[in-house]
């Protein structure tokens, strides 16, 4: 009697697992499908934007080679370098802003603390590009909308508002016991020293999370880059470059290169993500548990 | 482990690691110093920025800074740097100016919008497609051409093309090419006689047409007497795509869609079909000529639009046509040199170079009379289309409402939601939508 019960329980678990795995496998295929298609297209040897077969008839590396050699019309290497530079600079700046703001809001009591948090919450409800026209005219008035200063303008755009996105990091800092801070104060630490000697080393997960998000933002942004770069092709970012490849004049000959470019821009994000992945998971699950 | 014990451990860890921490402190201080230096430096750069403009230099030579926007192909080394060459030629013709050219990239389709957004920070001289002309004039961003320059332009271009750049009788640009679509076909399949009639073509081979693209589909409606804004400039006249003349076209299109030799060209499928040989004729413009030449080689044929047989009567398909022009920024600091440069860039010399380097079809009447240009198939077809089988694409504001309804009609016929049973009602709905801005 007991044995049959065990067997049926085992069988039931097996059936359940099978169903779950089949469903998951189907979903995984659906989710990975578009990515796989872009990767396949990037290796496609046939030209043109439209194909009648799912799998390319022949494969080539020429699309990648062309991105880096045929630079007279769409200079992909330069766009890539521009974007990387802008993304790294804004990543450093906005990570600092986010962490500093979060720390202040988590640890320091001041009168404007609550109003500031409410204001940030309300401002956060509006899409960032709502302000793009104003931002453009301010940057123009400062003389940042032409020449090499466009890069600075973009860095300012991407990092300037970072202080409003403090919620997750603040939540994390809140979970670090105050007793640690108090002990540090007794040992003679200033607030700044507590921040970088005590809090930051304890907060690797959330630092990693902040770095990831603040790198991806500028890396994939299109709207601000388009508004600010205008006709200055030397300072285009990859997002504008890829968009241009799909214009009427270019799409037929550049479409496979577009796919190759799309694969390439995912590489830095993928590397960053794989490298920081374990921290990322930790970062989302809370900090010091008692 | 208790909470306190854990914290104690952590605290002692802090003490153990004191050495590296001190190092971090130093690094941080250095970082702060670098940051300060960077801020100061950028402040200096900002302060050093000065406005541009013209100033009289020595010996009466005027220093001029001209910003010129053109598509990237006009500036690329591979396609011969038409822009740079032409600008330098202009500079050498005008020793009275010491010109500093600043080149920017903006193609004709988007340049007008960009200039209109912020004229002061835009190019002095730019190239735009005439369907955007009202964007420019509404923003008061385009300079009017007058006097000897206007005479010069009118003398060397056809009246139709000059009219395409006029708003309220003021001329807003120097035309350098026409902008329309026509037919590319495989000469080994269709004879020159065949390509005059769509029905003859459909009997011989597969024809693909951008059926769901509203720049192309109205060709059939206009063929049967449907009109847009009277002669194209009278906004109050509205769009007349209704009544029996439009309904018979909708019915014709439903039948056309069922023809096994007719294929819808969408998302580049026409080009792909041409490449794999399943399609023998497509409708597109000069921008695809290079790719088609590569596919068909000597078999490439180009022709103006064919006629089609509507209930026993031959009707001529009519494309939307426009022009591309060189415009001058109304806020330019150097108006005279900018206008002179624009006129030069649209002159016979510059158009000839443009044609040689990039196959841009010229529109200068003197150039078109030259035998070597007149014998070019592409030039002949494009000009034939412009002169004979097209209407000037209206650029009144109401035109903005005309794109989506036509596109929906094309999609409806393709998806078989528009049928012979409801074609009259659907045609009326399309016409109503074209006459409405969706608000009132």
XYZ file of N, CA, C and O in Angstrom, chain B residues 181-184 198 201 207-210 216 262 265 281-285 304-306 317:
88
model
N 8.882 58.143 -58.469
C 9.136 56.708 -58.661
C 8.618 56.265 -60.006
O 7.749 56.916 -60.593
N 9.167 55.170 -60.502
C 8.763 54.665 -61.808
C 9.029 53.173 -61.842
O 9.088 52.544 -60.778
N 9.200 52.622 -63.041
C 9.228 51.164 -63.121
C 10.592 50.649 -63.569
O 11.185 51.172 -64.500
N 11.078 49.633 -62.882
C 12.291 48.923 -63.290
C 11.850 47.521 -63.710
O 11.081 46.889 -62.993
N 0.195 47.752 -68.135
C 0.329 46.861 -66.989
C -0.285 45.499 -67.292
O 0.249 44.459 -66.902
N 1.969 43.348 -69.250
C 3.062 42.868 -68.408
C 2.614 41.706 -67.541
O 3.325 40.721 -67.380
N 4.763 40.901 -61.646
C 4.990 42.310 -61.376
C 4.724 42.564 -59.895
O 3.744 42.070 -59.341
N 5.605 43.319 -59.261
C 5.418 43.630 -57.850
C 5.226 45.128 -57.678
O 5.912 45.923 -58.317
N 4.281 45.479 -56.834
C 3.960 46.904 -56.653
C 3.799 47.182 -55.159
O 3.205 46.362 -54.450
N 4.329 48.300 -54.656
C 4.192 48.593 -53.219
C 2.754 48.975 -52.880
O 2.424 50.140 -52.680
N 2.619 55.218 -53.262
C 2.480 54.560 -54.558
C 1.031 54.299 -54.950
O 0.633 54.510 -56.085
N 0.538 39.071 -59.860
C 0.724 40.334 -59.154
C 1.127 40.041 -57.710
O 0.495 39.254 -57.020
N 4.642 44.374 -52.925
C 6.017 44.660 -52.531
C 5.984 45.384 -51.182
O 5.525 46.519 -51.094
N 9.408 42.744 -62.421
C 9.315 44.203 -62.534
C 8.904 44.769 -61.179
O 8.060 44.194 -60.490
N 9.540 45.873 -60.787
C 9.135 46.526 -59.541
C 9.038 48.032 -59.758
O 9.535 48.569 -60.742
N 8.384 48.674 -58.819
C 8.212 50.114 -58.888
C 8.996 50.757 -57.748
O 8.723 50.486 -56.573
N 9.963 51.566 -58.098
C 10.739 52.250 -57.068
C 11.444 53.433 -57.724
O 11.099 53.805 -58.840
N 12.409 54.026 -57.042
C 13.021 55.223 -57.595
C 14.517 55.090 -57.772
O 15.086 54.012 -57.596
N 8.747 54.858 -67.643
C 7.717 55.607 -66.930
C 6.564 54.654 -66.617
O 6.556 53.506 -67.053
N 5.589 55.134 -65.866
C 4.524 54.241 -65.433
C 3.678 53.766 -66.612
O 3.457 54.513 -67.567
N 3.203 52.519 -66.541
C 2.370 51.993 -67.618
C 0.913 52.436 -67.461
O 0.533 53.047 -66.459
N -1.418 55.429 -65.163
C -1.051 55.564 -63.747
C -0.295 56.880 -63.550
O 0.475 57.288 -64.407
